[in-house]
């Protein structure tokens, strides 16, 4: 730009859901701390109707099963405004060699 500055976007993982701002890393942390969860990653996806939804992808610890209701309750009690992500269980998180998340599966929510 003429001022010498280029806006490249946010450098943090803050997102806005339902008029509230939150850090995806905070959601990752709370998902990971739920019973039976070995790894977790949160993201925002758009529904077919264009609404933004918070989605948490979780992988069970070896030998454990994930109770989706318990995970949602655990996270919603710790996030401001009682936000609760849609929780999806995966066999493993798709991670690129760079350490960043690869494309996560879309969810069927409208």
XYZ file of C-alpha atoms in Angstrom:
110
model
C 0.000 0.000 0.000
C 1.030 3.646 -0.191
C 1.693 3.722 3.579
C 4.240 0.938 3.259
C 2.173 -1.565 5.243
C 0.376 -4.590 3.892
C -2.408 -6.196 5.919
C -1.842 -9.942 5.866
C -4.644 -10.950 8.247
C -4.631 -12.111 11.842
C -1.537 -13.869 13.133
C -3.353 -15.574 15.988
C -6.044 -18.235 15.913
C -8.866 -15.998 17.120
C -12.216 -16.588 15.453
C -15.699 -15.190 15.859
C -18.631 -17.560 16.444
C -22.118 -16.334 17.238
C -20.836 -12.822 17.913
C -18.187 -14.058 20.374
C -14.429 -14.114 19.848
C -12.422 -17.101 20.994
C -9.000 -18.629 20.471
C -8.966 -21.957 18.674
C -5.943 -22.952 20.769
C -8.051 -22.563 23.897
C -10.695 -24.863 22.423
C -7.950 -27.358 21.438
C -6.683 -27.306 25.026
C -10.104 -27.929 26.557
C -10.910 -30.691 24.065
C -7.559 -32.368 24.792
C -8.163 -32.238 28.537
C -11.463 -34.156 28.340
C -11.467 -37.751 29.573
C -10.304 -40.255 26.983
C -9.106 -37.672 24.455
C -5.539 -38.157 23.268
C -5.389 -35.427 20.607
C -7.708 -32.644 19.490
C -8.004 -29.832 16.986
C -10.694 -27.154 16.676
C -11.704 -25.314 13.541
C -14.568 -23.246 12.158
C -16.576 -24.588 9.248
C -19.439 -23.171 7.213
C -22.720 -25.032 7.011
C -24.626 -25.411 3.751
C -26.745 -22.440 4.832
C -23.613 -20.309 5.347
C -23.523 -20.285 9.147
C -20.191 -20.635 10.958
C -19.952 -23.533 13.397
C -17.245 -24.549 15.820
C -16.050 -28.108 15.198
C -13.742 -30.088 17.448
C -11.963 -33.117 16.006
C -10.794 -35.572 18.645
C -8.794 -38.796 18.705
C -9.235 -41.260 21.552
C -6.379 -42.269 23.810
C -5.343 -45.866 23.147
C -7.786 -48.219 24.859
C -10.412 -45.513 25.502
C -13.751 -44.628 23.969
C -14.863 -41.032 23.724
C -18.163 -39.985 25.291
C -19.233 -37.155 22.950
C -21.755 -35.698 25.412
C -19.113 -35.592 28.160
C -16.580 -33.907 25.849
C -19.095 -31.244 24.746
C -20.113 -30.582 28.365
C -16.461 -30.448 29.497
C -15.617 -27.842 26.843
C -18.785 -25.737 27.197
C -18.217 -25.408 30.965
C -14.762 -23.932 30.285
C -15.421 -21.634 27.327
C -16.889 -18.182 27.788
C -20.526 -17.984 26.858
C -20.968 -21.737 27.151
C -20.015 -22.400 23.544
C -20.000 -26.071 22.721
C -18.379 -27.391 19.552
C -19.774 -30.083 17.344
C -17.420 -32.957 18.222
C -16.221 -35.421 15.598
C -14.189 -38.518 16.470
C -11.381 -39.454 14.073
C -8.972 -42.397 14.058
C -6.103 -39.901 13.721
C -5.658 -36.188 13.068
C -4.480 -35.527 9.517
C -1.187 -33.663 9.991
C 1.111 -32.401 7.221
C 4.871 -32.915 7.428
C 5.070 -29.226 8.428
C 3.177 -30.091 11.613
C 0.059 -28.183 10.528
C -3.348 -29.774 10.146
C -4.169 -31.156 6.740
C -7.681 -30.824 5.368
C -10.207 -31.979 7.932
C -13.397 -33.748 6.929
C -16.436 -31.534 6.418
C -19.333 -32.008 8.778
C -22.933 -32.474 7.737
C -24.728 -29.760 9.687
C -27.178 -27.227 8.324
